[in-house]
Structures are given as C-alpha cells and as structure tokens.
PDB file of C-alpha atoms in Angstrom:
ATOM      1  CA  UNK O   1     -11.346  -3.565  26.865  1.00 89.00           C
ATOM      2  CA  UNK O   2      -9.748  -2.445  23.468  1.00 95.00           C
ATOM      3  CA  UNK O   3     -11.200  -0.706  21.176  1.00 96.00           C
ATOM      4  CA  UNK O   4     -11.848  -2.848  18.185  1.00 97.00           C
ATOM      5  CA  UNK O   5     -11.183  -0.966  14.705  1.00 98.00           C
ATOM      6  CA  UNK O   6     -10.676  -1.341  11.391  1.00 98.00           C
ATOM      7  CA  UNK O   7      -8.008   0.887   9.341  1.00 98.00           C
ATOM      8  CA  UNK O   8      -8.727   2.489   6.123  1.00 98.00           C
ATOM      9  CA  UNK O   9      -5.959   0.942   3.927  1.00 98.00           C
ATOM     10  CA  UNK O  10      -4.398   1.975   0.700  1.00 97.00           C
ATOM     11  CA  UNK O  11      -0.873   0.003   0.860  1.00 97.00           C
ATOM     12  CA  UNK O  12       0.823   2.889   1.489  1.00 97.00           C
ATOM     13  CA  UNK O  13       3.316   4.685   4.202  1.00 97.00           C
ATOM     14  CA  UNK O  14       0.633   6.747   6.092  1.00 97.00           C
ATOM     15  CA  UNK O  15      -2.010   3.808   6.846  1.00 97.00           C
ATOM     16  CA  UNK O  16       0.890   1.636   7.468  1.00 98.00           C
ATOM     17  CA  UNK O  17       2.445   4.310  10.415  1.00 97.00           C
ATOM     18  CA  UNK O  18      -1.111   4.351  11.542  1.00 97.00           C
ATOM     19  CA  UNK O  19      -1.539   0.487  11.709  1.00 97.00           C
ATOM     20  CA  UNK O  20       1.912   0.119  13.253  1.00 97.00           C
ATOM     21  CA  UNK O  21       0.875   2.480  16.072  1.00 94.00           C
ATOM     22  CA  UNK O  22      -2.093   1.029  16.862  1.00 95.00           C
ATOM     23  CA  UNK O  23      -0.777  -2.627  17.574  1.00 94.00           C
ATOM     24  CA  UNK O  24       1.916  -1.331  19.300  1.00 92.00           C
ATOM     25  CA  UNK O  25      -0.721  -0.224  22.155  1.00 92.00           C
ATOM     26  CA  UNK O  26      -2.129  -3.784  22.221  1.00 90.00           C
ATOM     27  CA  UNK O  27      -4.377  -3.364  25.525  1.00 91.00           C
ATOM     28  CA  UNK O  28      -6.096   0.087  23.697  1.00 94.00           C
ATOM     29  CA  UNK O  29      -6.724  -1.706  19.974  1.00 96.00           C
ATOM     30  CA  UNK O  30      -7.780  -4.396  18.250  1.00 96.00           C
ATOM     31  CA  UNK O  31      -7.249  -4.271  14.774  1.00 97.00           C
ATOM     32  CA  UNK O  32     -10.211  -6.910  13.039  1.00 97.00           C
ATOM     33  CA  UNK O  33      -9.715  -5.630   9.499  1.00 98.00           C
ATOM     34  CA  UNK O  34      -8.013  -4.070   6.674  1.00 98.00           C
ATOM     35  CA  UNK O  35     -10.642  -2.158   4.418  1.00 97.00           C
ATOM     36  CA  UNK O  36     -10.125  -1.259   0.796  1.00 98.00           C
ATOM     37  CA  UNK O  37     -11.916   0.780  -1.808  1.00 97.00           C
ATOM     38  CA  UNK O  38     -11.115  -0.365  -5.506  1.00 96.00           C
ATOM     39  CA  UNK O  39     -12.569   0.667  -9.123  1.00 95.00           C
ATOM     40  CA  UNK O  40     -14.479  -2.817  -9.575  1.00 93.00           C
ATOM     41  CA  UNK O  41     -13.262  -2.685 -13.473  1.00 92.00           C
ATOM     42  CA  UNK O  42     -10.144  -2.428 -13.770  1.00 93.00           C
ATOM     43  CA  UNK O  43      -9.295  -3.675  -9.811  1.00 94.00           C
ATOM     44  CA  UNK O  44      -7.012  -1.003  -9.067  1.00 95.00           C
ATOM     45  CA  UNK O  45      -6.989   1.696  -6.133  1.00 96.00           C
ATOM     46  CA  UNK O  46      -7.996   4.431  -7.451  1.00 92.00           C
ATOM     47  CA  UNK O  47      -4.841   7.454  -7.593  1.00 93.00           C
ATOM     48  CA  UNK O  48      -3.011   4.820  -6.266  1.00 96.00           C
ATOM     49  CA  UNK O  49      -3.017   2.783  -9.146  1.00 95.00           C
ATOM     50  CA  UNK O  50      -1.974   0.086  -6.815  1.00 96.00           C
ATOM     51  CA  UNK O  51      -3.638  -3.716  -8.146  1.00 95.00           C
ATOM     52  CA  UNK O  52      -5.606  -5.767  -5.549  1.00 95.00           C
ATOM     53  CA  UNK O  53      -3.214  -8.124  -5.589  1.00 95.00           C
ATOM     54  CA  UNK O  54      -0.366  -6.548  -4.062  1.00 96.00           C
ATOM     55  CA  UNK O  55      -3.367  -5.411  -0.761  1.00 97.00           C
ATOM     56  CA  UNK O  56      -4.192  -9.070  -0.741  1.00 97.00           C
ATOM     57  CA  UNK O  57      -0.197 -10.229  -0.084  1.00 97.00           C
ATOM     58  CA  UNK O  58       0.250  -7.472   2.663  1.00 98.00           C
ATOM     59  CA  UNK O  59      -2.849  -8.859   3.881  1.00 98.00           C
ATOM     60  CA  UNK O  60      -1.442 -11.779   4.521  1.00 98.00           C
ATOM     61  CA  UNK O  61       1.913 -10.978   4.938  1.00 98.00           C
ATOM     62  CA  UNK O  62       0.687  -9.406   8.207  1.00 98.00           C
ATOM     63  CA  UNK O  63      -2.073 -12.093   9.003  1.00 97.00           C
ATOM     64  CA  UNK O  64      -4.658  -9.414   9.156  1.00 98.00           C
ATOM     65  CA  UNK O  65      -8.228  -9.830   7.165  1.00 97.00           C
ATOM     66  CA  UNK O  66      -8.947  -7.367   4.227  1.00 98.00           C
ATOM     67  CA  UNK O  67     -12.179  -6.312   3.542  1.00 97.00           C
ATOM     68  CA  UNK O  68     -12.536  -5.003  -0.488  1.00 97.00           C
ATOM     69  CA  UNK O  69     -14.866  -2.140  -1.513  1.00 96.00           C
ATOM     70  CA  UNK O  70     -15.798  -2.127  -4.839  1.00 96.00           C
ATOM     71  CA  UNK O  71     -16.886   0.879  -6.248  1.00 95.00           C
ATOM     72  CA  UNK O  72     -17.978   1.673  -9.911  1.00 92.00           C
ATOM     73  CA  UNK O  73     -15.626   3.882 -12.552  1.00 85.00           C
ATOM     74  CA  UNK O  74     -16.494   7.389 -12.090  1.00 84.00           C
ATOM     75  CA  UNK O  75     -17.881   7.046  -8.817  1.00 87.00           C
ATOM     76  CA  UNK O  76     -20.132   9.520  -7.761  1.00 91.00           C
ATOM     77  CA  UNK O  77     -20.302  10.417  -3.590  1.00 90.00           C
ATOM     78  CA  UNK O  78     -23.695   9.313  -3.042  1.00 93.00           C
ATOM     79  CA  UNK O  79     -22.500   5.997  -4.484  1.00 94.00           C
ATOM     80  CA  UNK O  80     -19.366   5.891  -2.593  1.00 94.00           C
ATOM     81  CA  UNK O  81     -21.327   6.524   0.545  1.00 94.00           C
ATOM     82  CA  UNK O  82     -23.821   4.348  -0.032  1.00 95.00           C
ATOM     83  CA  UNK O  83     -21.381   1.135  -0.485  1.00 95.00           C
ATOM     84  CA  UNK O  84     -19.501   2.627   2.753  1.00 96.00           C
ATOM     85  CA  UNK O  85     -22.800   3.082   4.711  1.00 95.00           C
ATOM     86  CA  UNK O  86     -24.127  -0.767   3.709  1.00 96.00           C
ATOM     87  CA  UNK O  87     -20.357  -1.950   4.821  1.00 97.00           C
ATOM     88  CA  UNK O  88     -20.344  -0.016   8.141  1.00 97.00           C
ATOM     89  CA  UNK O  89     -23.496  -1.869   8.970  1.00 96.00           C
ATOM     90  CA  UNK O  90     -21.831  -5.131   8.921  1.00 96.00           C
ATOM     91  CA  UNK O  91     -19.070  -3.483  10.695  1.00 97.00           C
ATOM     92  CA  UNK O  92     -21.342  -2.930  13.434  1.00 96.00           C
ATOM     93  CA  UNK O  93     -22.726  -6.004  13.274  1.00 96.00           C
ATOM     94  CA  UNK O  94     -19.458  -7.940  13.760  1.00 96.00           C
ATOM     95  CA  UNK O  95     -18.836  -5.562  16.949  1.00 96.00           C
ATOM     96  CA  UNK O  96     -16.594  -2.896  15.101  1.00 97.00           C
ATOM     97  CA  UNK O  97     -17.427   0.890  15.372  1.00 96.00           C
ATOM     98  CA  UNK O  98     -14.120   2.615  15.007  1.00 98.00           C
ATOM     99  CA  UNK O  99     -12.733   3.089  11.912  1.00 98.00           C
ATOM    100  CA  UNK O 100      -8.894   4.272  11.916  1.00 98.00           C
ATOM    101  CA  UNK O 101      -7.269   7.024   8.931  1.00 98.00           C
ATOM    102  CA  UNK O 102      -4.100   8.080   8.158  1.00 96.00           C
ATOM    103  CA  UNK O 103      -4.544  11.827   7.517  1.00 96.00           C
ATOM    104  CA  UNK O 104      -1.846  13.868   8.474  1.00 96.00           C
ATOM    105  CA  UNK O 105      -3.289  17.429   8.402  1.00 94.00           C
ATOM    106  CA  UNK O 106      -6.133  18.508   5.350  1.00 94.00           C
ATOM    107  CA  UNK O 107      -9.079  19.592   7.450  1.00 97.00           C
ATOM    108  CA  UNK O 108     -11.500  19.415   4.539  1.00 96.00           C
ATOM    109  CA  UNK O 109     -10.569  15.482   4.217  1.00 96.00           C
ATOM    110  CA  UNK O 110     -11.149  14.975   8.321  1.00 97.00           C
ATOM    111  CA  UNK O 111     -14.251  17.105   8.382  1.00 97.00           C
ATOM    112  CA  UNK O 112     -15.918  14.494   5.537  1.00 96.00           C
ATOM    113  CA  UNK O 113     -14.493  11.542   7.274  1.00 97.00           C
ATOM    114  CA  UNK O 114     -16.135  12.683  10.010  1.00 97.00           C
ATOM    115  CA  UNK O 115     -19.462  13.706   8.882  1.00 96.00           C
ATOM    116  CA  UNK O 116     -19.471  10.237   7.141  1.00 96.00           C
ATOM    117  CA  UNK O 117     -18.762   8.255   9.789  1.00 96.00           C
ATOM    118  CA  UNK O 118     -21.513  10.064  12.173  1.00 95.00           C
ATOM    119  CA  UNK O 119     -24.180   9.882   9.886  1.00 95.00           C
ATOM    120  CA  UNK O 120     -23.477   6.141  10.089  1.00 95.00           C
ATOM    121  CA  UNK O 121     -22.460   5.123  13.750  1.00 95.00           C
ATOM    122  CA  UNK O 122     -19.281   4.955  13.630  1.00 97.00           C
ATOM    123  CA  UNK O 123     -16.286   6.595  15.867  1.00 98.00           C
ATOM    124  CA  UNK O 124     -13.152   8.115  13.331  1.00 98.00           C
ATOM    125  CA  UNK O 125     -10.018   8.050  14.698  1.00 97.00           C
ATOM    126  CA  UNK O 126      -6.915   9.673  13.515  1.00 97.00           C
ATOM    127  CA  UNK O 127      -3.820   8.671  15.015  1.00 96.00           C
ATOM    128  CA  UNK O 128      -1.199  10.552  12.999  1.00 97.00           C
ATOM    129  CA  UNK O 129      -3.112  13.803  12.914  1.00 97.00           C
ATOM    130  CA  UNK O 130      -1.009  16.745  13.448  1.00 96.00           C
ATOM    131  CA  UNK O 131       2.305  14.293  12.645  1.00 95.00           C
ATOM    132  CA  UNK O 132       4.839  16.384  11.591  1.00 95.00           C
ATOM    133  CA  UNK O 133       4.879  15.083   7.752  1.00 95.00           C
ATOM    134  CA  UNK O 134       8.540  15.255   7.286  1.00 95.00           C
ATOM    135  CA  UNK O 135       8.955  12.491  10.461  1.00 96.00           C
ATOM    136  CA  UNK O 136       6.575  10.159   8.229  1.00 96.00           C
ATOM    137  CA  UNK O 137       9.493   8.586   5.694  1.00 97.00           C
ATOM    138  CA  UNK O 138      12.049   8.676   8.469  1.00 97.00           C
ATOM    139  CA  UNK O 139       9.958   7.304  11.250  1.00 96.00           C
ATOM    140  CA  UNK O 140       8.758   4.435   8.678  1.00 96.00           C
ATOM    141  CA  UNK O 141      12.556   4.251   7.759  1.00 96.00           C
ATOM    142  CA  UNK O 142      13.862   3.893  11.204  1.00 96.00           C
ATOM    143  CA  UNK O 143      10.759   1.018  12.611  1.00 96.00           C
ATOM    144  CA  UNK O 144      12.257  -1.305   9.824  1.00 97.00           C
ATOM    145  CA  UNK O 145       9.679  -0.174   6.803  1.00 98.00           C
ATOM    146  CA  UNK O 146      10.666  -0.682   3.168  1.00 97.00           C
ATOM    147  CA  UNK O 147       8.649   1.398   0.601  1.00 98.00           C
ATOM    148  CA  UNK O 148       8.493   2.422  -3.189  1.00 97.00           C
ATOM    149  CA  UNK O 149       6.470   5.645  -5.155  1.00 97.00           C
ATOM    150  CA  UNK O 150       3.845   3.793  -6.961  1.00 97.00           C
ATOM    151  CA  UNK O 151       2.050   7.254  -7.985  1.00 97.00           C
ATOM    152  CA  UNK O 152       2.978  10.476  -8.596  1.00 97.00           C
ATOM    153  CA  UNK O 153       0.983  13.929 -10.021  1.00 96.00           C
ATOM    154  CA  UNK O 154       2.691  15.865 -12.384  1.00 92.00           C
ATOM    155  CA  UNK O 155       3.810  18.322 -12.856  1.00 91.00           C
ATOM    156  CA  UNK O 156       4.922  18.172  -9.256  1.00 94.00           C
ATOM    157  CA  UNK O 157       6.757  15.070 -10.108  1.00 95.00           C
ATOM    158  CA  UNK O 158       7.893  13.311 -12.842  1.00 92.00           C
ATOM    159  CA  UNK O 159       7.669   9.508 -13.750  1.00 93.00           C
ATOM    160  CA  UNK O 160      11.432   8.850 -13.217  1.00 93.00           C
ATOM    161  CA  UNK O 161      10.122   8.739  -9.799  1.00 94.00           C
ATOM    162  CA  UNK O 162       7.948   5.620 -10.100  1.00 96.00           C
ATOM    163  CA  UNK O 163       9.573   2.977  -8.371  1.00 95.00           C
ATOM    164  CA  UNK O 164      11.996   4.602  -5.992  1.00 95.00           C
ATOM    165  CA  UNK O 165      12.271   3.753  -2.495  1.00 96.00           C
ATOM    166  CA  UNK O 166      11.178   5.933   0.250  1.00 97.00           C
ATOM    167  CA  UNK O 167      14.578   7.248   1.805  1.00 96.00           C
ATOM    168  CA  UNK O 168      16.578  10.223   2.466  1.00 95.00           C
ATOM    169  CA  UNK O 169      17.713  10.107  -0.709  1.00 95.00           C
ATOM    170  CA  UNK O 170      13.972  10.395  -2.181  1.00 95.00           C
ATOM    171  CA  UNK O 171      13.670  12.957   0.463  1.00 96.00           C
ATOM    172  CA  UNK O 172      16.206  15.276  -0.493  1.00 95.00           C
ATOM    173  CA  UNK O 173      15.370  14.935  -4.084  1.00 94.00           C
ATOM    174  CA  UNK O 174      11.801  16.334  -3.818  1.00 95.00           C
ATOM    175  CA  UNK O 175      11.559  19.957  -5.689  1.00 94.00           C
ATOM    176  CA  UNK O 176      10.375  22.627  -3.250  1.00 93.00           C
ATOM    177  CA  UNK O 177       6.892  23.121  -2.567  1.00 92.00           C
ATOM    178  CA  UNK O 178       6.491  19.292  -2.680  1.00 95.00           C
ATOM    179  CA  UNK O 179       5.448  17.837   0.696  1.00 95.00           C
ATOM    180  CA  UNK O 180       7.222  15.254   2.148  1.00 95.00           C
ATOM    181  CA  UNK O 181       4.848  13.226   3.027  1.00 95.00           C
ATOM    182  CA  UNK O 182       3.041  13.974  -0.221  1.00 95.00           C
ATOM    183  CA  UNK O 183       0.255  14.830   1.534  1.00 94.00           C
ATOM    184  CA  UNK O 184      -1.114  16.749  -1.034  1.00 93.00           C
ATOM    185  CA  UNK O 185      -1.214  14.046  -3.500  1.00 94.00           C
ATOM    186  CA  UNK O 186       1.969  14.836  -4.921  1.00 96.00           C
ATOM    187  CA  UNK O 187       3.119  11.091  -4.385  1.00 97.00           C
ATOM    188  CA  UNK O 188       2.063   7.302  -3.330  1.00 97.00           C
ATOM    189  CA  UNK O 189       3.272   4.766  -2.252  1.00 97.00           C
ATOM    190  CA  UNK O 190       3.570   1.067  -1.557  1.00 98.00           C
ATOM    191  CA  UNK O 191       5.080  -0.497   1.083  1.00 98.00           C
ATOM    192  CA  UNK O 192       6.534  -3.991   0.687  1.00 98.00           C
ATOM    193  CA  UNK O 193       8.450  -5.063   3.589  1.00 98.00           C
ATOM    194  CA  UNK O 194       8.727  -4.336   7.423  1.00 98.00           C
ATOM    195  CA  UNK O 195       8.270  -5.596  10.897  1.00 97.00           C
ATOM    196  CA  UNK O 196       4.626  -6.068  10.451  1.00 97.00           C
ATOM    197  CA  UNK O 197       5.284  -8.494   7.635  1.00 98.00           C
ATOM    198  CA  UNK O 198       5.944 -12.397   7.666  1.00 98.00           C
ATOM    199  CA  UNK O 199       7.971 -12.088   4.525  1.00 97.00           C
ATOM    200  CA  UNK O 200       8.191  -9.575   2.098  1.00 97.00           C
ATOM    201  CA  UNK O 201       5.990  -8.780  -1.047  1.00 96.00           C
ATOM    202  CA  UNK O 202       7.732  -9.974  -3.816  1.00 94.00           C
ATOM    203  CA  UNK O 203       6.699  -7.975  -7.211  1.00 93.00           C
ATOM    204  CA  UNK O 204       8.088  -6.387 -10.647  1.00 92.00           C
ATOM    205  CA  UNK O 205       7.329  -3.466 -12.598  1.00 92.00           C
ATOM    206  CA  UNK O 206       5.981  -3.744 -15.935  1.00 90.00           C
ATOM    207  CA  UNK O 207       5.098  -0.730 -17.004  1.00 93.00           C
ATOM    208  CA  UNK O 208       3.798   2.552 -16.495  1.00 95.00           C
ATOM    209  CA  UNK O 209       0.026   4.250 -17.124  1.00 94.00           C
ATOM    210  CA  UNK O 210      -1.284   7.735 -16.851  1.00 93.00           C
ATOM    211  CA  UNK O 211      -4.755   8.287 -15.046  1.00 91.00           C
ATOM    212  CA  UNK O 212      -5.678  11.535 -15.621  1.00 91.00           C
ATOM    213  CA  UNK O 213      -2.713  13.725 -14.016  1.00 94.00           C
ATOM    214  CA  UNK O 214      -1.317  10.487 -12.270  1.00 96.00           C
ATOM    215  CA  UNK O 215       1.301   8.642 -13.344  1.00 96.00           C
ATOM    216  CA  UNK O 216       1.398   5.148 -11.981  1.00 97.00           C
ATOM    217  CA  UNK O 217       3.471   2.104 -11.561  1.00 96.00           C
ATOM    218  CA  UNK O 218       2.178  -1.046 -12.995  1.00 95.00           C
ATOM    219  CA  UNK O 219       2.745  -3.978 -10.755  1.00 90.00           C
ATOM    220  CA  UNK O 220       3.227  -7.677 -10.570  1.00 87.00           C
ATOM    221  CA  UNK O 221       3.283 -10.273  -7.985  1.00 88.00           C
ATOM    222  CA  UNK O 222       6.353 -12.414  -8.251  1.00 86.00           C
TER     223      UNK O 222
END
C-alpha cells in the first residue's frame, strides 16, 4: 500500500522538487495534504514573506488540500511544537503518519525534524537529502517549473534580486559563497507555474518590506 504523507510546504523550489518526486512514484505515496505554518497576524510565511494567498492558489492549482498552521508573532518553540504536536494528532487520526521535508543537507535542521516528529508518532522523510544543491534550479528548470526570489538575506543578496526567476541566469549571477540552492537562507522562493499545476498563479508585485535581515517581495493575486 502507499505510504500516505503530507509535505511540509512553503511555496517554494525545494518542497516543490520534493512533492514532484513523490507523485511521480504513485504506488509508494500518497500525498493527502499540503501543510503550512503562517504568523496568524500579519498571514504571511514567516522568512518567506510569502501571503497565504498565493499557498491557497497552488493549492488548488494542483488539486491538493492545504492544511494552515497558525502560529503567534514571535513564536517561541514550545509554542510552535505545541500547535505541530495538536495537528499531528489529527494527522494520525485521518490515517497520515509520514510527514515529507525538503532539506537538502543542514544536519542541525534534520536532527530537530526528527526529534519532533518522534516525540509525536510520526515517520520524517526526506527525499532530497544529500541532493546535490546546484541540480535543484536546473532539475526544477528542466521538469517544466517556473519560479521567482520572493526573499533574500542581506548582505548576501541584495533586493534587486526580488522578483527574478530561477534560471541559469540567476544562477550565474549569485556572488561566491552564496549557495545555489540558498540553502542557507540566502534566498526564497515562489514557484508559480509547472507540470503540477492546472494553470498558473497569476500575481503582481507591489512592493517590497524588510523583516529583520530579510528582504521580501510583496505579492498580489491577479
């Protein structure tokens, strides 16, 4: 039977590689849900800067359910894992105990995963770990993907960034010691078009704000 999971989902090129993996091994997965942590104030992803809205039209762009996380401003962990521990329980309860993460390679970030997900039932799985990050873009590039920087961290980029489209262009533009993948939080991103998709996520920039050392794209839905 396949394992039935649900992906850890920021709108951006790593979760998206991961979720295009996984349903292309239809007899190992199931995928029963998006899920989404959000700052319940303002309604954006937190780094990401990304608004609900746009996660709610690649929801149903791809006809896949989204389940959204609030979580207070300033969110301490025990808070965080206590809203993740009450919605793993009703994971469980609707026969899901697999939850699926992009990471590419931080140990420290599986290790928590991890530890969370134990001390609640549930099975982590990683499918890109250990992906060479500079095959990320061009993999995503070459399956059909479309996707645009919606966050960067300065000084390791600038804003003019904001916006662009994930390409070799973007690639070979990165200063050294940036990784490709931005792995290291140097950059986010969106994506808004791709096989996955029905149609594409129509949207416009209007603006740019500054959380802490992020810079982030403000979007709309069109």
């Amino acid at each position: 039977m396949p394992i039935k999971v649900a992906v850890s989902w920021s709108g951006g090129k790593d979760c998206m590689l991961a979720l295009h993996r996984l349903l292309s091994q239809p007899l190992a997965f199931e995928v029963h849900a998006l899920l989404t942590t959000y700052c319940e104030e303002s309604g954006l992803l937190a780094i990401h800067g990304t608004p609900l809205s746009m996660i709610q039209a690649q929801a149903r762009s791809m006809g896949i359910p989204v389940d959204l996380i609030p979580l207070p401003d300033q969110c301490s962990n025990i808070e965080y894992e206590d809203r993740l521990a009450k919605y793993f329980s009703e994971l469980k309860s609707r026969g899901i105990d697999h939850v699926v993460f992009g990471d590419l390679f931080l140990e420290e970030i599986r290790a928590y995963r991890e530890g969370l997900c134990c001390r609640h039932g549930m099975t982590p799985l990683f499918p890109l770990w250990k992906f060479p990050p500079e095959d990320v873009v061009p993999q995503l590039v070459a399956a059909g993907y479309r996707s645009i920087v919606c966050s960067v961290l300065a000084p390791c980029l600038n804003a003019e960034s904001l916006g662009c489209e994930l390409d070799h262009h973007f690639l070979a533009s990165l200063p050294a010691g940036v990784d490709s993948a931005g792995e290291n939080g140097e950059y986010h991103s969106l994506v808004v078009n791709g096989p996955l998709f029905q149609w594409p996520i129509e949207y416009r920039q209007q603006g740019i704000r500054q959380e802490g050392p992020y810079h982030q794209c403000e979007f709309a839905i069109t």
